[in-house]
Amino acid sequence: MTLQGLLPLLTQRPDYRRLIEQLRNIERVPALTGIIEAARPYVAAALFTTLKQPGVLVVTDERQASQVAETVKAFLPHSDDVCFLPDRDALPYERLISDALTTQQRMQALIALVEQGRNPLVVCSARVLTQPVIPPQELAAALFRLQTGQEVDLTSMLEQLYNLGYQPVAEVEEAGQFSHRGGIVDLFPPTLPRPVRVEFFGDEIESLRTFDQETQRSLNPIAHCTIGPAREALPVRGPEAARLLEQLDSKLLHRDAQERWKTDLEELRQHHSFDDIAFYLPYLHQQATILDYLPYHGLLILDNPGSIHNRIAELDAQAVEMKESFEREREIPAHMRAAHVDWNQLEPHIQQYRQLHFADVLSTAESEFEARQQDGNLIPVQSSANSYGGRLRAFVQDCRKALDNREHVVVVTAQARRLAEVLGDESILHDATIDVSPGTHINQPPEAGTLTLIQGQLLEGWQSRSLALYVYTDTEIFGWSRKRGI
């Protein structure tokens, strides 16, 4: 579903253009308080398309981050411009291997921020800010590109895949796997939605094709692909890390933990990657967070900064407790390097970036600053759409008022055509124009004074002075399932 045609209803407004001018001039911008949570993805999408620069949008928790990322995608023509960066599954100091999808999504987001020519918007939770990652310059150096006609030493390529954390298997089914038979290499880079089949003629790449991991059948030819690490830490400094880890007192670990410790250190000495190599990330890489991936000309958007601060304070306390607990249970040796970046380290780093805040309440200083702005608000005030609970007539009456005021009314519903039939049969809207969008796209702004129905789903409904966006996601036409909706 694409609702990109709704963005000009915001981006063409003078108040929005003043906001963009301030952001481009790197001036202080007051917190935007007139935007409810449901409308913030719409505003973020507008900012992203206007500035055409990388951005990181931070919200309080992972579930919210996933929902916001999906909603932002609905307003953009190219959904791969938006990346959801999930939390790492393991808590600080915990030995837990992330599932394949989580690792793939995390690597996709990090790689998108270091690839040349890309300006992605990455959406993540407050917890992600506290999780150490590969420094961006080291991730960029680990990327390599394959393209048809390229000469490649097959043995070196297979060794490189292994050291980047790719698991050798008989058949490639998940991201981070590869297989080799004769002159064919199958691999599944985290940067792609499907695995790739590389066919060699001697040392030359004859063809690159995606393939279906379930049927193993080749699909579409591609001209090139970018290969990045399959795991979140690299074994390049393995021997050095092993020497540092040997200095810790591992003799007090219980038997299973001690055996695992010895095995892992031997793998590191050999420059080998392994399943939970990310556990040793603080010893394999200099400390870095997702903020290090954002260039200084990019935009950092904080959704409710107070909530983000409070969440990180909770995580700081949790990290201390986890470390003490694992030491008591003899799971890890004492004095391991920090596996968590606390608020005292993050705060000065955050202040280095150009920022925009979504907030519910302005501080006194911000209120005074905003009052001095010419022509009032920097962005149109937006509010929650009414909840109707199946009351069709109440919904139609509100739509009628909006249409009479020459406003744009857009209804996102799982049953657009059925709702159009109901409205048409009952003649409830009288002479109002009802458009059912072909397919699932709005590429141009809808006409003022018209009601547009579109097939799809979003989080919630909201409205502003020029646009009412009602969201209905239930499977039954007059049912009720969400907090806000028809």
Short mmCIF file of C-alpha atoms in Angstrom, two decimals:
data_model
loop_
_atom_site.label_atom_id
_atom_site.label_comp_id
_atom_site.label_asym_id
_atom_site.label_seq_id
_atom_site.Cartn_x
_atom_site.Cartn_y
_atom_site.Cartn_z
CA MET A 1 0.00 0.00 0.00
CA THR A 2 1.36 3.41 -0.99
CA LEU A 3 -0.16 6.67 0.26
CA GLN A 4 2.59 8.94 -1.04
CA GLY A 5 -0.01 11.21 -2.62
CA LEU A 6 -0.98 12.40 0.85
CA LEU A 7 2.46 13.89 1.59
CA PRO A 8 2.00 17.08 -0.51
CA LEU A 9 -0.97 17.99 1.70
CA LEU A 10 1.65 18.58 4.39
CA THR A 11 4.86 19.42 2.51
CA GLN A 12 3.30 22.28 0.52
CA ARG A 13 2.19 24.16 3.62
CA PRO A 14 4.13 27.33 4.61
CA ASP A 15 4.51 26.22 8.24
CA TYR A 16 6.07 22.94 7.16
CA ARG A 17 8.48 24.78 4.84
CA ARG A 18 9.58 26.95 7.78
CA LEU A 19 10.36 23.79 9.74
CA ILE A 20 12.45 22.41 6.87
CA GLU A 21 14.34 25.69 6.56
CA GLN A 22 15.26 25.58 10.23
CA LEU A 23 16.38 21.97 9.98
CA ARG A 24 18.53 22.71 6.93
CA ASN A 25 20.10 25.66 8.71
CA ILE A 26 20.75 23.41 11.73
CA GLU A 27 18.84 25.82 13.95
CA ARG A 28 17.27 24.82 17.23
CA VAL A 29 13.81 23.42 16.58
CA PRO A 30 11.24 23.34 19.39
CA ALA A 31 9.66 20.01 20.21
CA LEU A 32 6.66 19.35 17.99
CA THR A 33 3.73 18.88 20.34
CA GLY A 34 0.68 19.15 18.08
CA ILE A 35 1.18 15.74 16.51
CA ILE A 36 -0.44 12.69 18.05
CA GLU A 37 1.40 9.38 18.04
CA ALA A 38 -0.65 7.94 15.16
CA ALA A 39 0.28 10.83 12.83
CA ARG A 40 4.01 10.89 13.58
CA PRO A 41 4.94 8.30 10.91
CA TYR A 42 3.22 10.56 8.35
CA VAL A 43 5.29 13.56 9.44
CA ALA A 44 8.48 11.47 9.58
CA ALA A 45 7.85 10.24 6.02
CA ALA A 46 7.37 13.82 4.85
CA LEU A 47 10.62 14.96 6.50
CA PHE A 48 12.50 12.02 5.03
CA THR A 49 11.30 12.66 1.47
CA THR A 50 11.97 16.40 1.71
CA LEU A 51 15.44 16.33 3.28
CA LYS A 52 16.70 13.32 1.27
CA GLN A 53 19.26 12.55 3.98
CA PRO A 54 19.83 9.54 6.24
CA GLY A 55 17.79 9.48 9.41
CA VAL A 56 17.37 7.50 12.62
CA LEU A 57 13.97 7.54 14.31
CA VAL A 58 14.05 6.34 17.94
CA VAL A 59 10.89 5.30 19.81
CA THR A 60 10.43 3.79 23.25
CA ASP A 61 10.09 0.06 22.57
CA GLU A 62 10.62 -2.55 19.86
CA ARG A 63 6.94 -3.25 19.15
CA GLN A 64 6.29 0.43 18.54
CA ALA A 65 9.39 0.66 16.32
CA SER A 66 8.13 -2.19 14.13
CA GLN A 67 4.69 -0.60 13.78
CA VAL A 68 6.09 2.85 13.02
CA ALA A 69 8.45 1.46 10.35
CA GLU A 70 5.58 -0.32 8.59
CA THR A 71 3.41 2.79 8.69
CA VAL A 72 6.17 5.07 7.36
CA LYS A 73 6.62 2.65 4.45
CA ALA A 74 2.97 3.16 3.51
CA PHE A 75 3.68 6.82 2.69
CA LEU A 76 6.80 6.21 0.57
CA PRO A 77 7.12 4.99 -3.04
CA HIS A 78 10.10 2.76 -2.20
CA SER A 79 9.55 0.76 0.98
CA ASP A 80 13.17 -0.43 1.10
CA ASP A 81 14.17 3.15 1.98
CA VAL A 82 12.86 2.40 5.50
CA CYS A 83 14.60 -0.18 7.71
CA PHE A 84 13.36 -1.58 11.00
CA LEU A 85 16.29 -2.27 13.33
CA PRO A 86 15.02 -4.75 15.95
CA ASP A 87 16.49 -5.24 19.41
CA ARG A 88 19.19 -7.87 19.70
CA ASP A 89 17.59 -10.92 21.32
CA ALA A 90 20.29 -11.37 23.97
CA LEU A 91 20.32 -9.20 27.07
CA PRO A 92 23.69 -7.74 28.15
CA TYR A 93 26.18 -10.52 29.08
CA GLU A 94 23.65 -13.19 28.04
CA ARG A 95 24.70 -16.02 25.72
CA LEU A 96 21.69 -16.20 23.42
CA ILE A 97 21.82 -16.59 19.65
CA SER A 98 19.43 -14.30 17.76
CA ASP A 99 17.00 -15.93 15.38
CA ALA A 100 17.81 -15.68 11.67
CA LEU A 101 15.16 -13.02 10.90
CA THR A 102 16.31 -10.70 13.70
CA THR A 103 19.94 -10.94 12.57
CA GLN A 104 18.93 -10.35 8.95
CA GLN A 105 16.89 -7.25 9.79
CA ARG A 106 19.66 -5.83 11.98
CA MET A 107 22.32 -6.36 9.32
CA GLN A 108 20.05 -4.92 6.61
CA ALA A 109 19.61 -1.71 8.59
CA LEU A 110 23.31 -1.29 9.42
CA ILE A 111 24.43 -2.06 5.87
CA ALA A 112 21.87 0.37 4.42
CA LEU A 113 23.47 3.18 6.44
CA VAL A 114 26.99 2.48 5.13
CA GLU A 115 26.23 1.68 1.48
CA GLN A 116 27.17 4.42 -0.94
CA GLY A 117 24.30 6.30 -2.57
CA ARG A 118 21.66 5.32 -0.02
CA ASN A 119 19.80 7.61 2.37
CA PRO A 120 17.73 5.25 4.53
CA LEU A 121 15.48 5.99 7.47
CA VAL A 122 16.18 3.50 10.26
CA VAL A 123 13.54 3.04 12.96
CA CYS A 124 14.63 1.51 16.28
CA SER A 125 13.85 1.35 19.98
CA ALA A 126 15.61 3.05 22.89
CA ARG A 127 17.20 -0.28 23.76
CA VAL A 128 18.96 -0.43 20.39
CA LEU A 129 20.83 2.77 21.30
CA THR A 130 22.42 0.91 24.23
CA GLN A 131 23.57 -2.14 22.22
CA PRO A 132 27.18 -2.14 20.92
CA VAL A 133 27.53 -2.83 17.18
CA ILE A 134 30.30 -3.19 14.61
CA PRO A 135 31.83 0.25 13.93
CA PRO A 136 30.53 1.57 10.58
CA GLN A 137 33.95 1.86 8.96
CA GLU A 138 34.68 -1.81 9.74
CA LEU A 139 31.32 -2.96 8.40
CA ALA A 140 31.85 -0.94 5.22
CA ALA A 141 35.29 -2.51 4.74
CA ALA A 142 33.76 -6.00 5.07
CA LEU A 143 31.27 -5.50 2.23
CA PHE A 144 32.06 -6.81 -1.22
CA ARG A 145 30.18 -6.75 -4.49
CA LEU A 146 29.55 -9.51 -7.01
CA GLN A 147 28.53 -8.81 -10.59
CA THR A 148 28.28 -10.70 -13.83
CA GLY A 149 31.53 -10.81 -15.82
CA GLN A 150 33.64 -10.33 -12.69
CA GLU A 151 36.66 -12.60 -12.15
CA VAL A 152 36.70 -14.11 -8.66
CA ASP A 153 38.98 -16.60 -6.96
CA LEU A 154 36.41 -19.15 -5.84
CA THR A 155 38.49 -20.58 -3.00
CA SER A 156 39.14 -17.11 -1.55
CA MET A 157 35.47 -16.21 -1.89
CA LEU A 158 34.34 -19.29 0.02
CA GLU A 159 36.87 -18.59 2.78
CA GLN A 160 35.71 -14.99 2.97
CA LEU A 161 32.07 -16.09 3.30
CA TYR A 162 33.02 -18.42 6.14
CA ASN A 163 34.91 -15.65 7.98
CA LEU A 164 31.95 -13.30 7.53
CA GLY A 165 29.84 -15.75 9.49
CA TYR A 166 28.09 -17.61 6.66
CA GLN A 167 27.21 -21.17 7.60
CA PRO A 168 28.04 -23.92 5.05
CA VAL A 169 24.97 -26.09 4.38
CA ALA A 170 23.73 -28.58 1.79
CA GLU A 171 20.82 -26.33 0.74
CA VAL A 172 20.48 -22.61 1.47
CA GLU A 173 17.22 -21.85 3.28
CA GLU A 174 17.94 -18.93 5.62
CA ALA A 175 19.90 -15.69 5.55
CA GLY A 176 23.55 -16.22 6.49
CA GLN A 177 23.95 -19.61 4.79
CA PHE A 178 25.95 -20.71 1.71
CA SER A 179 26.52 -23.89 -0.26
CA HIS A 180 29.01 -24.89 -2.97
CA ARG A 181 28.76 -27.53 -5.66
CA GLY A 182 30.99 -27.49 -8.71
CA GLY A 183 30.85 -24.09 -10.38
CA ILE A 184 27.79 -22.94 -8.44
CA VAL A 185 27.67 -21.06 -5.14
CA ASP A 186 24.35 -20.41 -3.42
CA LEU A 187 24.34 -17.77 -0.69
CA PHE A 188 21.81 -15.72 1.22
CA PRO A 189 23.14 -12.22 2.02
CA PRO A 190 21.24 -10.32 4.72
CA THR A 191 20.90 -7.41 2.29
CA LEU A 192 18.50 -9.32 0.02
CA PRO A 193 14.99 -10.71 0.46
CA ARG A 194 15.93 -13.88 -1.47
CA PRO A 195 19.11 -15.96 -1.77
CA VAL A 196 21.39 -15.68 -4.80
CA ARG A 197 22.81 -18.37 -7.09
CA VAL A 198 26.25 -17.53 -8.50
CA GLU A 199 27.26 -19.56 -11.56
CA PHE A 200 30.92 -19.59 -12.57
CA PHE A 201 32.60 -20.30 -15.88
CA GLY A 202 36.16 -20.85 -14.76
CA ASP A 203 36.98 -17.88 -12.53
CA GLU A 204 34.37 -15.62 -14.16
CA ILE A 205 30.88 -15.05 -12.82
CA GLU A 206 28.64 -16.12 -15.69
CA SER A 207 25.30 -15.33 -14.07
CA LEU A 208 23.64 -14.14 -10.88
CA ARG A 209 20.09 -15.22 -10.15
CA THR A 210 17.78 -15.11 -7.17
CA PHE A 211 16.18 -18.41 -6.26
CA ASP A 212 13.32 -19.77 -4.16
CA GLN A 213 14.72 -21.21 -0.94
CA GLU A 214 11.77 -23.61 -0.62
CA THR A 215 11.86 -25.14 -4.12
CA GLN A 216 15.53 -24.29 -4.84
CA ARG A 217 14.46 -23.20 -8.33
CA SER A 218 16.22 -20.25 -9.99
CA LEU A 219 14.11 -17.13 -10.44
CA ASN A 220 15.22 -13.75 -11.79
CA PRO A 221 18.61 -12.66 -13.12
CA ILE A 222 20.29 -9.75 -11.33
CA ALA A 223 23.28 -7.69 -12.48
CA HIS A 224 24.99 -7.39 -9.09
CA CYS A 225 24.57 -7.88 -5.36
CA THR A 226 26.28 -6.65 -2.19
CA ILE A 227 27.56 -9.26 0.26
CA GLY A 228 27.88 -8.30 3.91
CA PRO A 229 28.56 -10.09 7.20
CA ALA A 230 26.03 -12.68 8.31
CA ARG A 231 26.78 -12.12 12.00
CA GLU A 232 27.14 -9.07 14.19
CA ALA A 233 30.83 -9.37 14.97
CA LEU A 234 33.86 -10.13 12.81
CA PRO A 235 36.77 -12.44 13.77
CA VAL A 236 39.45 -10.20 12.22
CA ARG A 237 40.86 -9.37 15.68
CA GLY A 238 40.15 -12.84 17.04
CA PRO A 239 43.68 -13.65 18.29
CA GLU A 240 44.01 -10.28 20.03
CA ALA A 241 40.57 -10.73 21.62
CA ALA A 242 41.52 -14.23 22.79
CA ARG A 243 44.66 -12.90 24.50
CA LEU A 244 42.61 -10.29 26.37
CA LEU A 245 39.96 -12.83 27.37
CA GLU A 246 42.63 -15.25 28.64
CA GLN A 247 43.57 -12.68 31.28
CA LEU A 248 40.12 -13.06 32.89
CA ASP A 249 39.73 -15.68 35.61
CA SER A 250 37.66 -18.38 33.90
CA LYS A 251 38.55 -21.12 36.42
CA LEU A 252 35.51 -20.30 38.55
CA LEU A 253 33.07 -20.90 35.71
CA HIS A 254 30.89 -24.00 35.97
CA ARG A 255 31.91 -26.93 33.79
CA ASP A 256 29.69 -26.27 30.75
CA ALA A 257 30.50 -22.56 30.71
CA GLN A 258 34.22 -23.27 31.03
CA GLU A 259 34.19 -25.75 28.13
CA ARG A 260 32.30 -23.29 25.97
CA TRP A 261 34.74 -20.54 26.94
CA LYS A 262 37.75 -22.63 25.89
CA THR A 263 36.14 -23.64 22.59
CA ASP A 264 35.22 -20.06 21.73
CA LEU A 265 38.72 -18.76 22.49
CA GLU A 266 40.25 -21.39 20.24
CA GLU A 267 37.90 -20.35 17.42
CA LEU A 268 38.91 -16.71 17.93
CA ARG A 269 42.60 -17.62 17.77
CA GLN A 270 41.94 -19.19 14.36
CA HIS A 271 40.07 -16.10 13.06
CA HIS A 272 36.91 -18.22 12.82
CA SER A 273 33.35 -16.98 13.19
CA PHE A 274 30.78 -18.98 15.18
CA ASP A 275 27.13 -18.79 16.21
CA ASP A 276 27.34 -16.46 19.23
CA ILE A 277 30.45 -14.53 18.28
CA ALA A 278 28.51 -11.32 19.02
CA PHE A 279 28.90 -12.19 22.74
CA TYR A 280 32.56 -11.13 22.37
CA LEU A 281 31.81 -7.99 20.33
CA PRO A 282 33.31 -5.62 22.98
CA TYR A 283 36.66 -7.42 22.54
CA LEU A 284 36.54 -7.68 18.75
CA HIS A 285 35.57 -4.08 17.96
CA GLN A 286 35.90 -0.57 19.34
CA GLN A 287 32.73 0.63 21.05
CA ALA A 288 30.11 1.91 18.60
CA THR A 289 26.33 2.30 18.55
CA ILE A 290 23.74 2.94 15.87
CA LEU A 291 24.39 6.68 16.39
CA ASP A 292 27.87 6.24 14.89
CA TYR A 293 26.18 5.16 11.65
CA LEU A 294 24.32 8.44 11.30
CA PRO A 295 26.37 11.08 9.43
CA TYR A 296 26.38 14.51 10.99
CA HIS A 297 24.27 15.88 8.15
CA GLY A 298 21.62 13.26 8.93
CA LEU A 299 18.59 13.73 11.17
CA LEU A 300 17.99 12.13 14.56
CA ILE A 301 14.29 12.02 15.47
CA LEU A 302 13.41 11.24 19.09
CA ASP A 303 9.81 10.27 19.82
CA ASN A 304 9.06 11.41 23.38
CA PRO A 305 12.66 12.00 24.55
CA GLY A 306 11.61 11.80 28.20
CA SER A 307 10.25 8.28 27.72
CA ILE A 308 13.41 7.27 25.85
CA HIS A 309 15.59 8.59 28.69
CA ASN A 310 13.52 6.75 31.30
CA ARG A 311 13.66 3.52 29.33
CA ILE A 312 17.45 3.71 29.00
CA ALA A 313 17.75 4.41 32.75
CA GLU A 314 15.81 1.19 33.36
CA LEU A 315 18.10 -0.68 30.95
CA ASP A 316 21.19 0.73 32.71
CA ALA A 317 20.01 -0.76 36.00
CA GLN A 318 19.09 -4.03 34.30
CA ALA A 319 22.54 -4.35 32.73
CA VAL A 320 24.23 -4.01 36.14
CA GLU A 321 21.91 -6.62 37.61
CA MET A 322 22.48 -9.01 34.70
CA LYS A 323 26.26 -8.78 35.05
CA GLU A 324 26.16 -9.43 38.78
CA SER A 325 23.71 -12.30 38.33
CA PHE A 326 25.75 -14.08 35.64
CA GLU A 327 28.92 -13.70 37.72
CA ARG A 328 27.19 -15.22 40.76
CA GLU A 329 25.89 -18.11 38.67
CA ARG A 330 29.41 -18.62 37.25
CA GLU A 331 28.20 -18.11 33.68
CA ILE A 332 30.78 -15.39 32.93
CA PRO A 333 34.09 -14.38 34.55
CA ALA A 334 34.33 -11.18 36.57
CA HIS A 335 35.49 -7.89 35.06
CA MET A 336 34.27 -8.48 31.49
CA ARG A 337 34.10 -5.39 29.29
CA ALA A 338 30.78 -3.55 29.21
CA ALA A 339 28.18 -5.12 26.93
CA HIS A 340 25.86 -2.14 27.38
CA VAL A 341 26.20 1.58 26.59
CA ASP A 342 24.66 3.62 29.40
CA TRP A 343 22.94 7.00 29.34
CA ASN A 344 26.00 8.91 30.57
CA GLN A 345 27.85 7.76 27.46
CA LEU A 346 24.92 8.19 25.09
CA GLU A 347 23.75 11.67 26.08
CA PRO A 348 26.79 13.68 24.86
CA HIS A 349 26.80 11.61 21.67
CA ILE A 350 23.11 12.36 21.05
CA GLN A 351 23.71 16.09 21.46
CA GLN A 352 26.17 16.10 18.55
CA TYR A 353 23.42 15.45 15.98
CA ARG A 354 20.81 17.60 14.30
CA GLN A 355 17.62 16.63 16.06
CA LEU A 356 13.87 16.85 15.95
CA HIS A 357 11.68 15.83 18.87
CA PHE A 358 8.09 14.64 18.98
CA ALA A 359 6.85 15.48 22.47
CA ASP A 360 3.57 15.65 24.34
CA VAL A 361 4.47 18.59 26.58
CA LEU A 362 6.79 21.52 25.89
CA SER A 363 9.15 22.79 28.54
CA THR A 364 8.80 26.42 29.56
CA ALA A 365 11.90 27.40 27.57
CA GLU A 366 10.63 25.64 24.48
CA SER A 367 7.21 27.26 24.85
CA GLU A 368 8.81 30.70 24.96
CA PHE A 369 10.96 29.88 21.95
CA GLU A 370 7.96 28.67 19.96
CA ALA A 371 5.96 31.76 20.90
CA ARG A 372 8.60 33.88 19.21
CA GLN A 373 8.18 32.01 15.90
CA GLN A 374 6.49 34.07 13.21
CA ASP A 375 3.02 32.83 12.17
CA GLY A 376 2.69 30.36 15.05
CA ASN A 377 3.26 26.62 14.80
CA LEU A 378 5.95 25.02 12.69
CA ILE A 379 3.61 22.24 11.60
CA PRO A 380 -0.19 21.81 11.44
CA VAL A 381 -1.79 20.53 14.61
CA GLN A 382 -3.14 16.99 14.27
CA SER A 383 -5.52 15.06 16.48
CA SER A 384 -7.06 11.63 16.90
CA ALA A 385 -9.82 10.60 14.56
CA ASN A 386 -13.06 9.72 16.32
CA SER A 387 -13.80 6.14 17.27
CA TYR A 388 -17.12 4.89 15.90
CA GLY A 389 -17.44 1.29 17.06
CA GLY A 390 -19.56 0.29 14.05
CA ARG A 391 -21.73 3.45 14.14
CA LEU A 392 -21.78 4.03 10.39
CA ARG A 393 -24.16 6.99 10.45
CA ALA A 394 -22.02 8.91 12.95
CA PHE A 395 -18.98 8.24 10.77
CA VAL A 396 -20.78 9.44 7.64
CA GLN A 397 -21.99 12.61 9.35
CA ASP A 398 -18.41 13.50 10.27
CA CYS A 399 -17.30 12.77 6.71
CA ARG A 400 -20.12 14.96 5.38
CA LYS A 401 -18.96 17.89 7.49
CA ALA A 402 -15.36 17.46 6.33
CA LEU A 403 -16.39 17.25 2.68
CA ASP A 404 -18.56 20.35 2.98
CA ASN A 405 -15.46 22.14 4.28
CA ARG A 406 -13.55 21.03 1.16
CA GLU A 407 -11.29 18.76 3.19
CA HIS A 408 -9.67 15.56 1.94
CA VAL A 409 -11.17 12.42 3.45
CA VAL A 410 -9.26 9.15 3.09
CA VAL A 411 -10.48 5.87 4.54
CA VAL A 412 -8.03 2.97 4.78
CA THR A 413 -10.07 -0.20 5.17
CA ALA A 414 -9.67 -3.94 4.74
CA GLN A 415 -12.93 -3.92 2.73
CA ALA A 416 -12.82 -0.80 0.59
CA ARG A 417 -15.14 -2.02 -2.17
CA ARG A 418 -17.71 -3.38 0.26
CA LEU A 419 -17.78 -0.10 2.17
CA ALA A 420 -18.17 1.79 -1.13
CA GLU A 421 -21.19 -0.38 -1.97
CA VAL A 422 -22.78 0.26 1.43
CA LEU A 423 -22.27 4.02 1.15
CA GLY A 424 -23.55 4.04 -2.43
CA ASP A 425 -26.59 1.84 -1.80
CA GLU A 426 -27.77 3.89 1.14
CA SER A 427 -27.01 7.21 -0.60
CA ILE A 428 -25.79 8.32 2.78
CA LEU A 429 -23.32 10.81 1.38
CA HIS A 430 -25.82 12.22 -1.12
CA ASP A 431 -23.91 13.82 -4.00
CA ALA A 432 -20.44 13.37 -2.55
CA THR A 433 -17.80 11.86 -4.82
CA ILE A 434 -16.58 8.46 -3.61
CA ASP A 435 -13.39 7.14 -5.16
CA VAL A 436 -12.16 3.61 -4.66
CA SER A 437 -8.46 3.76 -5.34
CA PRO A 438 -7.37 1.29 -8.03
CA GLY A 439 -5.05 -1.27 -6.55
CA THR A 440 -3.60 -0.04 -3.27
CA HIS A 441 -1.95 3.24 -4.21
CA ILE A 442 -2.54 6.96 -3.87
CA ASN A 443 0.19 8.52 -5.98
CA GLN A 444 -1.38 11.97 -6.33
CA PRO A 445 -3.18 14.15 -3.76
CA PRO A 446 -6.92 13.40 -3.72
CA GLU A 447 -9.27 16.18 -4.79
CA ALA A 448 -10.53 18.42 -2.02
CA GLY A 449 -14.10 17.61 -1.06
CA THR A 450 -13.88 13.95 -2.08
CA LEU A 451 -13.85 10.74 -0.08
CA THR A 452 -11.28 8.13 -1.10
CA LEU A 453 -11.45 4.50 -0.01
CA ILE A 454 -8.28 2.46 -0.18
CA GLN A 455 -7.62 -1.20 0.55
CA GLY A 456 -5.05 -1.66 3.30
CA GLN A 457 -4.20 -1.27 6.97
CA LEU A 458 -2.50 1.34 9.14
CA LEU A 459 -2.07 1.80 12.87
CA GLU A 460 -4.72 4.34 13.82
CA GLY A 461 -6.77 7.23 12.49
CA TRP A 462 -5.94 10.92 12.74
CA GLN A 463 -6.99 14.24 11.24
CA SER A 464 -5.63 17.72 10.66
CA ARG A 465 -7.06 20.90 9.25
CA SER A 466 -6.80 19.72 5.63
CA LEU A 467 -6.94 15.93 5.87
CA ALA A 468 -8.96 13.36 7.77
CA LEU A 469 -7.44 9.87 7.63
CA TYR A 470 -9.78 7.26 9.06
CA VAL A 471 -8.48 3.75 9.56
CA TYR A 472 -10.65 0.66 9.66
CA THR A 473 -8.91 -2.70 10.02
CA ASP A 474 -11.54 -5.17 11.18
CA THR A 475 -12.56 -8.09 8.96
CA GLU A 476 -16.27 -7.38 9.37
CA ILE A 477 -17.62 -4.24 7.82
CA PHE A 478 -19.31 -2.94 10.97
CA GLY A 479 -17.09 -4.69 13.51
CA TRP A 480 -14.78 -3.17 16.06
CA SER A 481 -11.25 -4.28 16.82
CA ARG A 482 -8.82 -1.39 17.25
CA LYS A 483 -8.54 1.47 19.71
CA ARG A 484 -9.31 3.93 16.93
CA GLY A 485 -11.15 3.14 13.76
CA ILE A 486 -14.56 3.05 12.19
#
